[in-house]
């Protein structure tokens, strides 16, 4: 087997994986009802699908041509901006009250800290041997 044949198989596998993830992301975008659940399909699955397609492009460029590194910049931009845009879309939906807001945190000093409630202190202390 030559490097061209191996490269062709690698490109084909990456294209199939990328197309499958893009298809799953599209189906998820169409099937989910509200905007908060619909948000996960294009950001999570779509990022992996586009990443696999760009990886196929990189492999093809390195095996059959001089090579190209532009795809790395596209992947870096995509992997950085997709979570940020998803966060902003989720914040807009929460502020518009178009979805169920997350529950408020408890009113004690144990939420998001290392403090342990009085009732659980004996469970949290390590046993002394």
GROMACS .gro file of C-alpha atoms in nm:
model
  129
    1UNK     CA    1   0.000   0.000   0.000
    2UNK     CA    2   0.131   0.339  -0.095
    3UNK     CA    3   0.087   0.660   0.099
    4UNK     CA    4  -0.165   0.782  -0.160
    5UNK     CA    5  -0.393   0.483  -0.099
    6UNK     CA    6  -0.371   0.521   0.278
    7UNK     CA    7  -0.435   0.895   0.242
    8UNK     CA    8  -0.738   0.827   0.022
    9UNK     CA    9  -0.885   0.591   0.282
   10UNK     CA   10  -0.815   0.840   0.562
   11UNK     CA   11  -0.982   1.119   0.365
   12UNK     CA   12  -1.283   0.898   0.290
   13UNK     CA   13  -1.322   0.801   0.657
   14UNK     CA   14  -1.295   1.163   0.771
   15UNK     CA   15  -1.550   1.271   0.508
   16UNK     CA   16  -1.793   1.001   0.617
   17UNK     CA   17  -1.754   1.090   0.985
   18UNK     CA   18  -1.793   1.462   0.913
   19UNK     CA   19  -2.097   1.409   0.694
   20UNK     CA   20  -2.257   1.178   0.953
   21UNK     CA   21  -2.208   1.432   1.233
   22UNK     CA   22  -2.337   1.715   1.015
   23UNK     CA   23  -2.645   1.506   0.929
   24UNK     CA   24  -2.706   1.423   1.296
   25UNK     CA   25  -2.670   1.792   1.386
   26UNK     CA   26  -2.919   1.890   1.117
   27UNK     CA   27  -3.172   1.629   1.228
   28UNK     CA   28  -3.132   1.745   1.589
   29UNK     CA   29  -3.184   2.105   1.484
   30UNK     CA   30  -3.509   2.010   1.311
   31UNK     CA   31  -3.641   1.764   1.573
   32UNK     CA   32  -3.597   1.959   1.897
   33UNK     CA   33  -3.883   2.186   1.994
   34UNK     CA   34  -3.753   2.479   2.197
   35UNK     CA   35  -3.450   2.694   2.134
   36UNK     CA   36  -3.251   2.580   2.438
   37UNK     CA   37  -3.254   2.212   2.338
   38UNK     CA   38  -3.214   2.305   1.973
   39UNK     CA   39  -2.897   2.490   2.066
   40UNK     CA   40  -2.696   2.175   2.138
   41UNK     CA   41  -2.725   2.015   1.795
   42UNK     CA   42  -2.536   2.267   1.580
   43UNK     CA   43  -2.280   2.369   1.843
   44UNK     CA   44  -2.174   2.031   1.973
   45UNK     CA   45  -2.230   1.793   1.686
   46UNK     CA   46  -2.173   2.045   1.410
   47UNK     CA   47  -1.833   2.143   1.545
   48UNK     CA   48  -1.712   1.783   1.535
   49UNK     CA   49  -1.858   1.735   1.187
   50UNK     CA   50  -1.691   2.045   1.045
   51UNK     CA   51  -1.369   1.950   1.223
   52UNK     CA   52  -1.367   1.609   1.055
   53UNK     CA   53  -1.434   1.767   0.714
   54UNK     CA   54  -1.148   2.011   0.763
   55UNK     CA   55  -0.923   1.725   0.876
   56UNK     CA   56  -1.008   1.543   0.553
   57UNK     CA   57  -0.910   1.855   0.360
   58UNK     CA   58  -0.578   1.876   0.545
   59UNK     CA   59  -0.496   1.510   0.484
   60UNK     CA   60  -0.581   1.543   0.115
   61UNK     CA   61  -0.368   1.856   0.081
   62UNK     CA   62  -0.066   1.693   0.248
   63UNK     CA   63  -0.089   1.366   0.056
   64UNK     CA   64  -0.170   1.491  -0.294
   65UNK     CA   65  -0.034   1.847  -0.296
   66UNK     CA   66   0.208   2.074  -0.116
   67UNK     CA   67   0.003   2.088   0.199
   68UNK     CA   68  -0.215   2.348   0.358
   69UNK     CA   69  -0.236   2.477   0.713
   70UNK     CA   70  -0.528   2.716   0.659
   71UNK     CA   71  -0.764   2.452   0.793
   72UNK     CA   72  -0.598   2.469   1.135
   73UNK     CA   73  -0.685   2.838   1.159
   74UNK     CA   74  -1.044   2.764   1.057
   75UNK     CA   75  -1.069   2.484   1.316
   76UNK     CA   76  -0.923   2.703   1.591
   77UNK     CA   77  -1.166   2.983   1.508
   78UNK     CA   78  -1.458   2.740   1.499
   79UNK     CA   79  -1.368   2.564   1.825
   80UNK     CA   80  -1.328   2.898   2.004
   81UNK     CA   81  -1.636   3.076   1.872
   82UNK     CA   82  -1.896   2.795   1.880
   83UNK     CA   83  -1.914   2.766   2.263
   84UNK     CA   84  -1.912   3.144   2.305
   85UNK     CA   85  -2.196   3.195   2.059
   86UNK     CA   86  -2.393   2.912   2.223
   87UNK     CA   87  -2.346   3.080   2.561
   88UNK     CA   88  -2.474   3.413   2.428
   89UNK     CA   89  -2.775   3.250   2.261
   90UNK     CA   90  -2.859   3.070   2.587
   91UNK     CA   91  -2.826   3.396   2.784
   92UNK     CA   92  -3.061   3.575   2.543
   93UNK     CA   93  -3.319   3.298   2.583
   94UNK     CA   94  -3.295   3.313   2.962
   95UNK     CA   95  -3.323   3.695   2.971
   96UNK     CA   96  -3.620   3.693   2.733
   97UNK     CA   97  -3.778   3.429   2.957
   98UNK     CA   98  -3.853   3.213   2.656
   99UNK     CA   99  -3.737   2.904   2.847
  100UNK     CA  100  -3.734   2.772   3.200
  101UNK     CA  101  -3.471   2.956   3.399
  102UNK     CA  102  -3.232   2.756   3.613
  103UNK     CA  103  -3.331   2.734   3.980
  104UNK     CA  104  -3.183   2.996   4.212
  105UNK     CA  105  -2.896   2.887   4.436
  106UNK     CA  106  -2.968   2.808   4.802
  107UNK     CA  107  -2.956   3.100   5.044
  108UNK     CA  108  -2.677   2.964   5.261
  109UNK     CA  109  -2.299   3.001   5.245
  110UNK     CA  110  -2.239   2.646   5.123
  111UNK     CA  111  -2.339   2.696   4.762
  112UNK     CA  112  -2.034   2.704   4.531
  113UNK     CA  113  -1.794   2.703   4.826
  114UNK     CA  114  -1.605   2.447   5.026
  115UNK     CA  115  -1.815   2.508   5.337
  116UNK     CA  116  -2.006   2.204   5.460
  117UNK     CA  117  -2.353   2.235   5.620
  118UNK     CA  118  -2.371   2.160   5.994
  119UNK     CA  119  -2.580   1.846   5.935
  120UNK     CA  120  -2.311   1.698   5.709
  121UNK     CA  121  -2.000   1.794   5.904
  122UNK     CA  122  -1.948   1.452   6.063
  123UNK     CA  123  -1.977   1.288   5.721
  124UNK     CA  124  -1.725   1.527   5.568
  125UNK     CA  125  -1.457   1.487   5.834
  126UNK     CA  126  -1.205   1.213   5.756
  127UNK     CA  127  -1.187   0.930   6.005
  128UNK     CA  128  -0.887   0.938   6.236
  129UNK     CA  129  -0.708   0.609   6.270
   0.00000   0.00000   0.00000
